[in-house]
Coordinates of C-alpha atoms in Angstrom, one line a residue:
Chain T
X693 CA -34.6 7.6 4.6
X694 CA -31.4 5.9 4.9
X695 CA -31.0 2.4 2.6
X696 CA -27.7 1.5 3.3
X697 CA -25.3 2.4 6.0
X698 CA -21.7 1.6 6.6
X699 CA -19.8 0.8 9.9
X700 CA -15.6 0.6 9.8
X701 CA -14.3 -2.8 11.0
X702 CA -12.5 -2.5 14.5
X703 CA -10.6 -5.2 15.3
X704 CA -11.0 -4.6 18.9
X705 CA -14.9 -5.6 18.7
X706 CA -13.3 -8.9 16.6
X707 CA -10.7 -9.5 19.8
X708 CA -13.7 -9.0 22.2
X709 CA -15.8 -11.3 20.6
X710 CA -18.6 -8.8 20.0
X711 CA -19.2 -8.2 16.6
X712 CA -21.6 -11.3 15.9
X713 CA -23.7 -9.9 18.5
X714 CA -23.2 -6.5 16.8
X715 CA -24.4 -8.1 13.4
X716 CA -27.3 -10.0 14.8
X717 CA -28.5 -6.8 16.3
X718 CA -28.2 -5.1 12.9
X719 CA -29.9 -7.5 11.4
X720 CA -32.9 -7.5 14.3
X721 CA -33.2 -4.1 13.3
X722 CA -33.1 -4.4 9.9
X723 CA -29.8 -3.8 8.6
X724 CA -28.7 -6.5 6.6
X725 CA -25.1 -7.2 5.9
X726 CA -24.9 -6.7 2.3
X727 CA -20.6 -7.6 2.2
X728 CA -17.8 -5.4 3.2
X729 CA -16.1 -2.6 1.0
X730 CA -12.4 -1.7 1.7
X731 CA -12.8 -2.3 5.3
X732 CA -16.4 -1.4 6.1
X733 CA -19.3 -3.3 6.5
X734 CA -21.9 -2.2 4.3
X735 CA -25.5 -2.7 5.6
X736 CA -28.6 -2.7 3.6
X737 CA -32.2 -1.8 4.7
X738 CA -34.3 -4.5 4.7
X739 CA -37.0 -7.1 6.7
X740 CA -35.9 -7.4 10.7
X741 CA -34.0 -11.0 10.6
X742 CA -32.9 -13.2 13.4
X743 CA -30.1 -14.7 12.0
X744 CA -26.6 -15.9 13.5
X745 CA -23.2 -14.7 12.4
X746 CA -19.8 -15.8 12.5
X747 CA -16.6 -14.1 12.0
X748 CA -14.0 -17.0 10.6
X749 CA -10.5 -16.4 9.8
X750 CA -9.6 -19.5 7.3
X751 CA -9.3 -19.4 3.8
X752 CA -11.8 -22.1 2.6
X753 CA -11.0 -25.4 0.9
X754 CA -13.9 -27.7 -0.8
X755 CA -13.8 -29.8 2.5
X756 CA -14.3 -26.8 4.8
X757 CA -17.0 -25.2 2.5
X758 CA -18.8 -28.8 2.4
X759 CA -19.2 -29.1 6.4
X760 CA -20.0 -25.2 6.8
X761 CA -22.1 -25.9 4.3
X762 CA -23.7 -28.9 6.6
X763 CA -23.9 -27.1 9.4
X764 CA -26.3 -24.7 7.5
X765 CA -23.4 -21.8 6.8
X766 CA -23.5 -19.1 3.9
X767 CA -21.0 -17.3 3.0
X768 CA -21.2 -13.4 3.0
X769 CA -18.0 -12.1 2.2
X770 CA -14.5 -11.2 2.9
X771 CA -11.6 -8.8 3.4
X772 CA -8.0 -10.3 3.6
X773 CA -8.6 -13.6 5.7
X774 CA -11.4 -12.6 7.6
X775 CA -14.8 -14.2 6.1
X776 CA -18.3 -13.7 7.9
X777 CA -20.9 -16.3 7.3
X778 CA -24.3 -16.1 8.3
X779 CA -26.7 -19.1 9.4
X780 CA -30.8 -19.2 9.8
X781 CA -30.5 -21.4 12.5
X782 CA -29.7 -20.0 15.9
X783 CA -28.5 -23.2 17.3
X784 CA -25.7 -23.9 15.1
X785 CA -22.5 -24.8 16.3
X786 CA -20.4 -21.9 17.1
X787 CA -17.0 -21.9 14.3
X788 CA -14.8 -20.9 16.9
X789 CA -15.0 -23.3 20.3
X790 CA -11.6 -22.8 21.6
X791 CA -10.9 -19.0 22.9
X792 CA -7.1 -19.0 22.6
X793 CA -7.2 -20.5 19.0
X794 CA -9.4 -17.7 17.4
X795 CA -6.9 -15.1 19.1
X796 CA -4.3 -17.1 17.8
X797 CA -5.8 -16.8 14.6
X798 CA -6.8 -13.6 14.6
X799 CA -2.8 -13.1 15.5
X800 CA -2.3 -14.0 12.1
X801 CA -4.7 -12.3 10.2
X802 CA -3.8 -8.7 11.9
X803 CA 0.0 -9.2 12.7
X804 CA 2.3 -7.2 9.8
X805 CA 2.7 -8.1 6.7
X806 CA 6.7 -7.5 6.4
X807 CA 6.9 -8.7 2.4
X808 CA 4.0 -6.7 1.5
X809 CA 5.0 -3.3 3.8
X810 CA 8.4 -3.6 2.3
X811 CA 6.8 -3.5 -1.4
X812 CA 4.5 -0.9 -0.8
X813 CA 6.9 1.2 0.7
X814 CA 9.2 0.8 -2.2
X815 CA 6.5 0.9 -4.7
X816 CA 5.2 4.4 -3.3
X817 CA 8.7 5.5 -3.3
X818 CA 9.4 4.8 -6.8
X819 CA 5.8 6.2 -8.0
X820 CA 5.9 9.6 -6.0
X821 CA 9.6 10.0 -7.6
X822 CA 8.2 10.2 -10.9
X823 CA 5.7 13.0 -9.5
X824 CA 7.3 15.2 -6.7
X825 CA 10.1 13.8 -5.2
X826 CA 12.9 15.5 -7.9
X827 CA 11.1 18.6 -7.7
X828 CA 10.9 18.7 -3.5
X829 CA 14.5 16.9 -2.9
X830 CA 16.4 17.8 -5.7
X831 CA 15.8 20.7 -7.9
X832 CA 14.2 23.2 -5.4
X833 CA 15.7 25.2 -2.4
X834 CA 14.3 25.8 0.4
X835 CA 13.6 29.1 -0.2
X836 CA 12.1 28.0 -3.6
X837 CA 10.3 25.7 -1.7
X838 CA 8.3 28.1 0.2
X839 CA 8.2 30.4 -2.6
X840 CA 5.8 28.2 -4.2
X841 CA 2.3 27.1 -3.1
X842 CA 1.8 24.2 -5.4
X843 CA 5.6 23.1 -4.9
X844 CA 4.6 23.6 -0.9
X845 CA 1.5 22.4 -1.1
X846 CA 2.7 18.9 -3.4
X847 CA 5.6 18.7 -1.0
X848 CA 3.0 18.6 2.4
X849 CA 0.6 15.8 0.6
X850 CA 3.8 13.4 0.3
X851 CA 5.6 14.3 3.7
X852 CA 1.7 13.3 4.8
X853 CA 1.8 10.4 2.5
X854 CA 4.6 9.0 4.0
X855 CA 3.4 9.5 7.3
X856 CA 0.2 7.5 6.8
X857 CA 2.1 5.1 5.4
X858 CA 4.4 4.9 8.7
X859 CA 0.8 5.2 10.8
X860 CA -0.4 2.4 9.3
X861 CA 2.3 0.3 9.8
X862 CA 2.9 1.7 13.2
X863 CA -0.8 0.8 14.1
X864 CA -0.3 -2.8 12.9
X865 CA 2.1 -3.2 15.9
X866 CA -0.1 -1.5 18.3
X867 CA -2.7 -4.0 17.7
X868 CA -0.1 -7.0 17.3
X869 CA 0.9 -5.7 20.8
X870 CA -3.1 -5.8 22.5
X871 CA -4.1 -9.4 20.9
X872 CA -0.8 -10.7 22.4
X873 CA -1.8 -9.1 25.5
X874 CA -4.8 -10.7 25.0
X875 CA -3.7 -14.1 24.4
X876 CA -0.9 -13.7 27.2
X877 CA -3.3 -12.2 30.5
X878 CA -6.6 -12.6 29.2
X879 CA -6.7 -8.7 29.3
X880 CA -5.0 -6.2 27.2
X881 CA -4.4 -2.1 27.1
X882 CA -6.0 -0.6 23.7
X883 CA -4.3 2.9 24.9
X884 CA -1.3 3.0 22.3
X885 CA -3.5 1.8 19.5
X886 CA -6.3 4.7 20.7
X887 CA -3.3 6.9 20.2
X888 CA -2.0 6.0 16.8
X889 CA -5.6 5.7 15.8
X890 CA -5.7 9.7 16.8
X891 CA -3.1 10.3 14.8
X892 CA -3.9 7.8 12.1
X893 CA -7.1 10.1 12.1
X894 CA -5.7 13.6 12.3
X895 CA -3.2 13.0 9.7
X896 CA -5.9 11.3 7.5
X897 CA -7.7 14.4 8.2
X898 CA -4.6 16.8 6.8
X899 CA -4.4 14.9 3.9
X900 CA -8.2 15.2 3.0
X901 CA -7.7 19.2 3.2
X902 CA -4.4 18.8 1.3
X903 CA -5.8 17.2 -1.5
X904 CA -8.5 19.4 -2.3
X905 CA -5.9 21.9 -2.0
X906 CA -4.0 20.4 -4.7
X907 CA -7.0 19.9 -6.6
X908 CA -8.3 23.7 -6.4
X909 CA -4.5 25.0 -7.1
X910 CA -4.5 22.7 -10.3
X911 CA -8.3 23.9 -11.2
X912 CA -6.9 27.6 -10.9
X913 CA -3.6 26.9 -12.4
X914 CA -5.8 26.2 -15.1
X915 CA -2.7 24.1 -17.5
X916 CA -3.9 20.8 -17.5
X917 CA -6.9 20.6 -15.7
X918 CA -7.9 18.0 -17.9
X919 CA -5.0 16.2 -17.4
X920 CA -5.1 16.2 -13.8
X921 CA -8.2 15.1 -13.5
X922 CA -8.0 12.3 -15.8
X923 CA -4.8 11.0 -13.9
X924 CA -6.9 12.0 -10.6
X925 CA -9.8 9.3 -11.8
X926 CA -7.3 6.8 -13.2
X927 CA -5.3 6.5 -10.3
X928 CA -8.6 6.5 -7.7
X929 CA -10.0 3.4 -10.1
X930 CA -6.9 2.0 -10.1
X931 CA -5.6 1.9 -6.3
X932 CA -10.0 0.8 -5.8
X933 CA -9.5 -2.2 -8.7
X934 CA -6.5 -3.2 -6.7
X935 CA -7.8 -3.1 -2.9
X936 CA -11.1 -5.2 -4.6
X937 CA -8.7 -7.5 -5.8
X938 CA -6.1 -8.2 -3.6
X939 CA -8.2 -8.1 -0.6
X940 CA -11.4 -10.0 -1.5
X941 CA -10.6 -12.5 -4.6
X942 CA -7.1 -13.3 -4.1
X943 CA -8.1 -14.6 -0.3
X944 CA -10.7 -17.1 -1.9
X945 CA -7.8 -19.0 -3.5
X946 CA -7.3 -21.4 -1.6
X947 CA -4.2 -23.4 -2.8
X948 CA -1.4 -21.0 -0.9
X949 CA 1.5 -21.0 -3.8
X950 CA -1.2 -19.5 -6.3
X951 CA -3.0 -17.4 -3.7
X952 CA 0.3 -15.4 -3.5
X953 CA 1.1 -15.7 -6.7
X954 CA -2.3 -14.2 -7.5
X955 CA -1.5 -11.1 -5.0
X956 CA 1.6 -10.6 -6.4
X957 CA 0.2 -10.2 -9.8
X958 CA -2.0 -8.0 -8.8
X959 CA 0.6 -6.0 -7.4
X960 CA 2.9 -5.9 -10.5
X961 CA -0.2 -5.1 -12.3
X962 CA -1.2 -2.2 -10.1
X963 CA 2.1 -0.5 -10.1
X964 CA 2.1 -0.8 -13.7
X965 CA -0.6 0.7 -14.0
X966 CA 0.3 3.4 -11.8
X967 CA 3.6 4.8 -12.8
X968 CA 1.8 4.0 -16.4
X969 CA -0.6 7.0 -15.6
X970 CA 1.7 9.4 -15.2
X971 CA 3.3 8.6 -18.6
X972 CA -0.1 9.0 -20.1
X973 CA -1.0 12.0 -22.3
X974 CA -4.3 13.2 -23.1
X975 CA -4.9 15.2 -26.5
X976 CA -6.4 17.7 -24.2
X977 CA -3.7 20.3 -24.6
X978 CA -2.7 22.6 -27.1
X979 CA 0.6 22.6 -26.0
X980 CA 2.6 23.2 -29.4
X981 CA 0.2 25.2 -32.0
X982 CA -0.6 28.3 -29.5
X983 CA 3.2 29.2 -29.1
X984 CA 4.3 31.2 -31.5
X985 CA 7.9 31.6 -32.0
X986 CA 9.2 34.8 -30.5
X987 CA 11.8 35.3 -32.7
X988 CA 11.1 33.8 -36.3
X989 CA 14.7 32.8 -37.9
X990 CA 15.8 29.2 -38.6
X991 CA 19.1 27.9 -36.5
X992 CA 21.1 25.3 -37.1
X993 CA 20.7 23.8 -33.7
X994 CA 20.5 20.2 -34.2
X995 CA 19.8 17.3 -31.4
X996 CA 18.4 14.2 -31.3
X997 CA 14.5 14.0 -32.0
X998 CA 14.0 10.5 -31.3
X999 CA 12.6 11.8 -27.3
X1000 CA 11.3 14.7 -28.3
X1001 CA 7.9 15.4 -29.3
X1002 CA 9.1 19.0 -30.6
X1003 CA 12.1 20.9 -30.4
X1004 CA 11.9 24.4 -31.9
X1005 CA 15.1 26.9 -31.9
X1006 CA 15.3 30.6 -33.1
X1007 CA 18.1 33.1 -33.3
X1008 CA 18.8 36.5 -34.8
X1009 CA 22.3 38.1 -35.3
X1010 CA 22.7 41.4 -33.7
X1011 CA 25.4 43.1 -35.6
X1012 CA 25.5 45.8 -33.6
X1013 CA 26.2 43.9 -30.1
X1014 CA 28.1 40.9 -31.8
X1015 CA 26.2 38.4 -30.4
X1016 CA 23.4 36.0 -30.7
X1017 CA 19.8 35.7 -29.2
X1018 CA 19.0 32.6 -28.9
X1019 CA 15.7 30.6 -27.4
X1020 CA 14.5 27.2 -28.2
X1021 CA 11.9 25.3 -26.4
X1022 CA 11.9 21.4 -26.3
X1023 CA 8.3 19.5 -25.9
X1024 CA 9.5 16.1 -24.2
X1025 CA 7.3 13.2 -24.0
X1026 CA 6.6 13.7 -20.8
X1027 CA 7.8 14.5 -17.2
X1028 CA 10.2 12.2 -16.6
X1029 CA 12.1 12.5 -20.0
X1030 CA 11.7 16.1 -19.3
X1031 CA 13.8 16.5 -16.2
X1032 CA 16.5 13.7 -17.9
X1033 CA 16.7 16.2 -20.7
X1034 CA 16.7 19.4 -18.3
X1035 CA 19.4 18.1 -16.6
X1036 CA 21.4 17.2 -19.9
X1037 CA 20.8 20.3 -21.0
X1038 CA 22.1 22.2 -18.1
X1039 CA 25.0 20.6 -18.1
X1040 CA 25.5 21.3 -22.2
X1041 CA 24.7 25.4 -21.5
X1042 CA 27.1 25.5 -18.5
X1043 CA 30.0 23.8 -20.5
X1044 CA 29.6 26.1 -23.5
X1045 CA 28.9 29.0 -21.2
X1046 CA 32.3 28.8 -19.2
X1047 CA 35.9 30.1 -19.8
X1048 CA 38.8 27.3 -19.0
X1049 CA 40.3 28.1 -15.9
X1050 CA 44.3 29.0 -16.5
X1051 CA 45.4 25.9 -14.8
X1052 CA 43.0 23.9 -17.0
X1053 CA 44.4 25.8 -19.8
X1054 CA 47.8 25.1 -18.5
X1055 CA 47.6 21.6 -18.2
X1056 CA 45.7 20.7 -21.9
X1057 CA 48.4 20.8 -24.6
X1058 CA 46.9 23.0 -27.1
X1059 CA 43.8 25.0 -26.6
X1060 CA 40.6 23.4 -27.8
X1061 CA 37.5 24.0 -26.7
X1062 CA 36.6 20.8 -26.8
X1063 CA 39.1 19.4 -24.3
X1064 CA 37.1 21.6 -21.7
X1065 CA 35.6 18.8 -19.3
X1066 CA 31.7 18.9 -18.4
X1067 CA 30.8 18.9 -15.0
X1068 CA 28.1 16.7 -13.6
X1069 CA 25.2 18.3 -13.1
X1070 CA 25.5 18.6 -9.2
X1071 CA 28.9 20.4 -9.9
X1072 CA 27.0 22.4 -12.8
X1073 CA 24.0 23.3 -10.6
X1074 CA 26.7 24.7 -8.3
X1075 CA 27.9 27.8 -10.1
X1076 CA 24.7 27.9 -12.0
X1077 CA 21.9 30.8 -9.7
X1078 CA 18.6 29.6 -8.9
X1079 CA 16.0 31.5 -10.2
X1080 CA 12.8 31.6 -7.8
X1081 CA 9.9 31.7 -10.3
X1082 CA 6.3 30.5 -9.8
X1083 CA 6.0 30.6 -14.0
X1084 CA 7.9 27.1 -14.1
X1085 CA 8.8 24.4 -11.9
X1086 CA 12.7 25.1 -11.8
X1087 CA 14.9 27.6 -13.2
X1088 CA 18.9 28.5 -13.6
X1089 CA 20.5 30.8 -15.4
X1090 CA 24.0 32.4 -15.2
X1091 CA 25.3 35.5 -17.3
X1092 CA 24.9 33.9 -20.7
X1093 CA 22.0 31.5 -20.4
X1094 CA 19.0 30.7 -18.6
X1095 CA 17.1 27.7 -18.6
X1096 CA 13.8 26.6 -17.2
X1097 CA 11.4 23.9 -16.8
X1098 CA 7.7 23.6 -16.5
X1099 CA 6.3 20.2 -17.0
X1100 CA 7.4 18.3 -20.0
X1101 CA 8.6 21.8 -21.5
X1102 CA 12.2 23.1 -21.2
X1103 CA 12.9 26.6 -22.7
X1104 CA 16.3 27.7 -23.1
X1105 CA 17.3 31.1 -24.0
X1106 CA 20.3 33.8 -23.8
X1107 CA 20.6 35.8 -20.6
X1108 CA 20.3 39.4 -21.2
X1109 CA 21.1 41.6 -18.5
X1110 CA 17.6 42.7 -17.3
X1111 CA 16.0 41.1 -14.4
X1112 CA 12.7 40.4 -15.6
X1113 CA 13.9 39.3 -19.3
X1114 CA 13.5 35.5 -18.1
X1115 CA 9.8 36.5 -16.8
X1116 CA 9.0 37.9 -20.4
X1117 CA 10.3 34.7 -22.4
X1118 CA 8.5 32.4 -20.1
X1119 CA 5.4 34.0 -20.0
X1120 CA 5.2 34.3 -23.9
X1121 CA 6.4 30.7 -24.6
X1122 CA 3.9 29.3 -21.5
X1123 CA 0.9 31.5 -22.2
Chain G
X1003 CA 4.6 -18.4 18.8
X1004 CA 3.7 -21.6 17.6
X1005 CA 5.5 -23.2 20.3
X1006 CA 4.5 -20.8 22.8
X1007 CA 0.6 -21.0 21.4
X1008 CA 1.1 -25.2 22.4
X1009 CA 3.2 -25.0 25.5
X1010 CA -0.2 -25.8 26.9
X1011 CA -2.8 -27.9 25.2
X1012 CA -6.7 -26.6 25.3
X1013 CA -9.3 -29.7 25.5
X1014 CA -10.0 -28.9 21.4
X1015 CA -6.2 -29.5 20.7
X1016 CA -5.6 -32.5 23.0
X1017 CA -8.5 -34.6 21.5
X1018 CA -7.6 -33.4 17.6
X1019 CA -4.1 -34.8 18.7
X1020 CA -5.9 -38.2 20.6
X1021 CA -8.2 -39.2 17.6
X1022 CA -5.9 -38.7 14.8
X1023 CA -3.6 -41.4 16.7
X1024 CA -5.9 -43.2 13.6
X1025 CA -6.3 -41.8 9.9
X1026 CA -9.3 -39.5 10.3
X1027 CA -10.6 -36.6 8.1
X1028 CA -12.3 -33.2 9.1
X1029 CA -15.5 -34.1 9.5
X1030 CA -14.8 -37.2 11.6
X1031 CA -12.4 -35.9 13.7
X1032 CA -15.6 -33.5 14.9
X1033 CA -17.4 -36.3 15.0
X1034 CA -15.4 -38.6 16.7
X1035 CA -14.6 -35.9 19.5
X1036 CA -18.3 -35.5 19.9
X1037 CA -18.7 -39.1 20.7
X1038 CA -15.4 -39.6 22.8
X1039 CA -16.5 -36.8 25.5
X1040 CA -20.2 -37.6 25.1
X1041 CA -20.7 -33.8 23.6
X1042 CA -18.6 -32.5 26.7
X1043 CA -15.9 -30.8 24.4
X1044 CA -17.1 -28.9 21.2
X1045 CA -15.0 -29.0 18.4
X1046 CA -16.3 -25.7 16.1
X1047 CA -15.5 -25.8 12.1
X1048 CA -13.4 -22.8 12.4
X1049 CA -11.5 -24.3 15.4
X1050 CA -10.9 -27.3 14.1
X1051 CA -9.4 -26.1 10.6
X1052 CA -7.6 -23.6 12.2
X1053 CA -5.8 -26.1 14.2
X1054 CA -5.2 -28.4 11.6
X1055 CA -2.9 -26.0 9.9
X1056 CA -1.2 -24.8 12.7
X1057 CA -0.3 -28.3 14.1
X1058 CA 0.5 -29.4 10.3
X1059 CA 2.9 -26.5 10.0
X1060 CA 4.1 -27.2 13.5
X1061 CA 4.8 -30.8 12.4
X1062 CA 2.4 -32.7 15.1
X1063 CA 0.4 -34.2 12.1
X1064 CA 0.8 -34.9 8.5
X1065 CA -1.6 -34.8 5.7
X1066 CA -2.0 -38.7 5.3
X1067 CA -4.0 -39.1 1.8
X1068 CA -7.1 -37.4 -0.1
X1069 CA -9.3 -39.1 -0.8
X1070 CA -13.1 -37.7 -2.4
X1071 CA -11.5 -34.0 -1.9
X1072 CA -11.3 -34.9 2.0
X1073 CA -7.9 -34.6 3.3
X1074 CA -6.9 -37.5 5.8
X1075 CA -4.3 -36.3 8.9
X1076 CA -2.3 -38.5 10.9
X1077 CA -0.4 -38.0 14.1
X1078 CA 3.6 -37.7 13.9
X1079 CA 5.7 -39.1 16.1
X1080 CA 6.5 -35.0 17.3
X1081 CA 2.8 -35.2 17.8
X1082 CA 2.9 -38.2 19.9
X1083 CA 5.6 -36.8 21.8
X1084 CA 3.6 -33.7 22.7
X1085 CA 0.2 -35.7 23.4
X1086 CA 2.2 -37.3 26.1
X1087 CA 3.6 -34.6 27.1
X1088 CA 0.7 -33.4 28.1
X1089 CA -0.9 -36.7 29.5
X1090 CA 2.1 -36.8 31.7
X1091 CA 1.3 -33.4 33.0
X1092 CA -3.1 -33.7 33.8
X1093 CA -1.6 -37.6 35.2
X1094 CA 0.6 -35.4 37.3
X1095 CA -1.7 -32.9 37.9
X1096 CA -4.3 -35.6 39.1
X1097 CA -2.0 -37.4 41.1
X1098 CA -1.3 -34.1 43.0
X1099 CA -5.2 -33.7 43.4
X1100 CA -5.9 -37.3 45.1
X1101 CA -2.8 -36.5 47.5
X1102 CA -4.5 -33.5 48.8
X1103 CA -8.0 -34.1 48.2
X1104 CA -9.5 -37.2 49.9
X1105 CA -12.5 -38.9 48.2
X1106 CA -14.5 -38.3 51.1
X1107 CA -14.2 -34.6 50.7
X1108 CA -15.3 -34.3 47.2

């Protein structure tokens, strides 16, 4: 048998004035309102009650709290500025005795937020860079894109993201739109807010099947399961410790400067936290001690350590081709310093790869090699070839080099001429 | 929306405007409604604190004093202005009423 039960707040039972009578029903039957979670009323199983409830939409001061408190009030609990008390005594004076007031005020409560849409957009933006955004926007093709399921499937969760993010937003108009209806002809149209909810609910639904998605193509990928799962946990504690607290505590403040101070707190806090998680590693790989050099001889191929958790270079002579085989893979800290270094690096292999053109050569004075500019890396990536792989996230080579990333791991090594050569040296340095 | 939410005054707003023409708190501004319309007009906690802010933000009243953790209010001239306003309009209104309407007929 069922102990506890949960029902969604909708704000058109608040803007019809029916969810007292709701509660009070509940509680006839036994389902008491225990507080609300996220935006749910939880109910608990317990003795039939006939009890009266009021839905109230300011933040209480000591004075307010003192006469609710008179007039036999107790506080429940609340979500943003909407607070539900509950009284034993039927008779009690109602909160709300003037009709266009508590639409007025319920206005407030449900009208956009601009400041705090604007942050979260710009928030999201910034964390989902450090995830996905430079692999869907920047590095990969189309064709690359479609190539790859995770890359696909990491690309449809943030297009989806982004959506819900519009939805939402979107829907906070829509019902904007009915309670000034309301408040202007005493009767108002809840069709577009059925539709947004539709697709608010569709595209919630997409996301659901995406996620697990994700979840069983990082279970299978079977790198860092560990890892993801931790970040997975981490980031659903974190976004819950946040809604808990910026929803419930901070609208219990009731002096308004530290009320928003609070809430913005909270929100520096959070995204702290966040983009913090994806920085996070957990000793849970062997990255380093299972990769085995492919081809043991020292090289003096120095660079700067300081970001690098290892950076490990071989090389062997050929005397009979005249040239050099060279590979060196480079452990970054993590993703971010990864695809800085990637980038660097591309640069560095096209510039040391390429033959001065004869009007460059022309123009410099006396030949040097190192009068030969660099290119930025959107010139390099230009006359660099993509190479469509699902080993790695991103690879380019041209005829002398290739050079690939998957994660925090870059590997570099010279091109030889067969096709699947970049295959083989992936697959031995990724395991 | 303030302005359009008081382009017409409900009974709760009118009287919080009339009795804080004197220094009053919360509590007896309920009270004092109560006993000015004999019980006709109800003044609700929720109502009345909701109001409070609005016409403070709107500039019709001004936090006088605290005294005990009980914040006094006091009607501003902008709040006169609008409470006779108002008057001037039901006056109006009633004026029009006893032209039509003889006494005999009600």
């Amino acid at each position: 048998m069922l102990k506890r039960k949960n029902m969604k707040i909708d704000f058109r039972t608040l803007l019809d004035n029916q969810l007292e009578n709701i509660l009070q029903q509940k509680a006839k039957e036994g389902w008491i309102l225990e507080g609300i979670r996220w935006n749910s009323l939880q109910f608990k199983k317990g003795e039939p009650q006939d009890v009266k409830y009021q839905i109230d939409y300011n933040i209480p001061n000591i004075e307010y709290k003192e006469i609710l408190k008179e007039e036999g009030y107790e506080f429940i609990d609340n979500f943003n500025e909407l607070y539900i008390y509950k009284n034993d005594n039927l008779e009690a004076e109602d909160l709300h005795t003037d009709e266009k007031t508590r639409l007025n005020a319920i206005l407030k409560v449900f009208s956009p937020k601009y400041t705090k849409t604007t942050c979260l957009l710009v928030f999201i933006l910034i964390a989902l860079n450090y995830f996905w955004i430079d692999i869907v926007f920047k590095h990969l093709s189309i064709g690359q894109f479609f190539s790859s399921f995770s890359a696909f499937l990491l690309a449809g969760g943030l297009i989806t993201v982004i959506l819900l993010i519009i939805l939402t937003q979107v829907q906070q108009y829509t019902i904007k739109y009915c309670i000034q209806q309301k408040i202007d002809k005493n009767e108002t149209n809840y069709l577009p807010f059925k539709i947004c909810n539709i697709c608010l609910i569709i595209t919630q639904m997409i996301l659901y099947i995406l996620a697990i998605m994700i979840i069983a193509d990082n279970l299978l990928n079977g790198s860092s399961i560990l890892q993801f799962l931790f970040e997975f946990i981490l980031f659903f504690m974190s976004i819950s410790a946040y809604q808990f607290i910026a929803t419930k505590y901070c609208y219990r403040i009731e002096d308004t400067t530290k009320r928003r101070l609070a809430t913005f707190l909270v929100l520096i806090v959070y995204m702290i936290v966040f983009v913090s998680i994806s920085s996070i590693e957990f000793p849970l790989q062997q990255v380093n001690s299972s990769i085995e050099p492919y081809q043991i001889k020292d090289y003096s191929y120095n660079q700067d350590n300081s970001i690098f958790v290892s950076d490990q270079s071989w090389a062997k002579e050929d005397d009979n081709l005249s040239t050099s085989e060279y590979e060196c893979i480079k452990t970054c800290l993590n993703e971010y310093v990864a695809q800085e270094v990637f980038k660097t690096e591309l640069v560095y292999y096209e510039w040391i790869s390429r033959m001065p053109s004869d009007e460059e050569i022309f123009e410099m004075e006396s030949f040097d090699s190192d009068d030969i500019p660099y290119k930025s890396y959107e010139e390099a990536l230009k006359v660099m070839k993509v190479y469509q792989n699902d080993l790695v996230d991103i690879c380019y080579y041209n005829d002398y080099f290739f050079i690939a990333r998957k994660n925090k791991q870059i590997i570099i090594s010279y091109m030889k001429d067969e096709k699947n050569y970049i295959d083989h040296v992936i697959k031995h340095y990724l395991k | 929306m303030a302005r359009k939410e008081f382009e017409t005054l409900t009974p709760q707003m009118y009287y919080i405007l009339l009795v804080l023409i004197k220094p009053r708190h919360g509590y007896e501004i309920m009270n004092e409604i109560s006993r000015l319309t004999d019980g006709q007009v109800k003044v609700g906690a929720g109502t009345l604190y909701t109001l409070l802010a609005r016409f403070e933000a709107e500039g019709y009243i001004t936090l006088k004093n605290i005294i005990d953790r009980k914040k006094i209010y006091k009607i501003t001239n902008a709040g006169k202005k609008k409470l006779k306003e108002e008057t001037d309009k039901l006056t109006l209104m009633l004026q029009h009423y006893k032209e039509v309407i003889d006494d005999e007929e009600i």
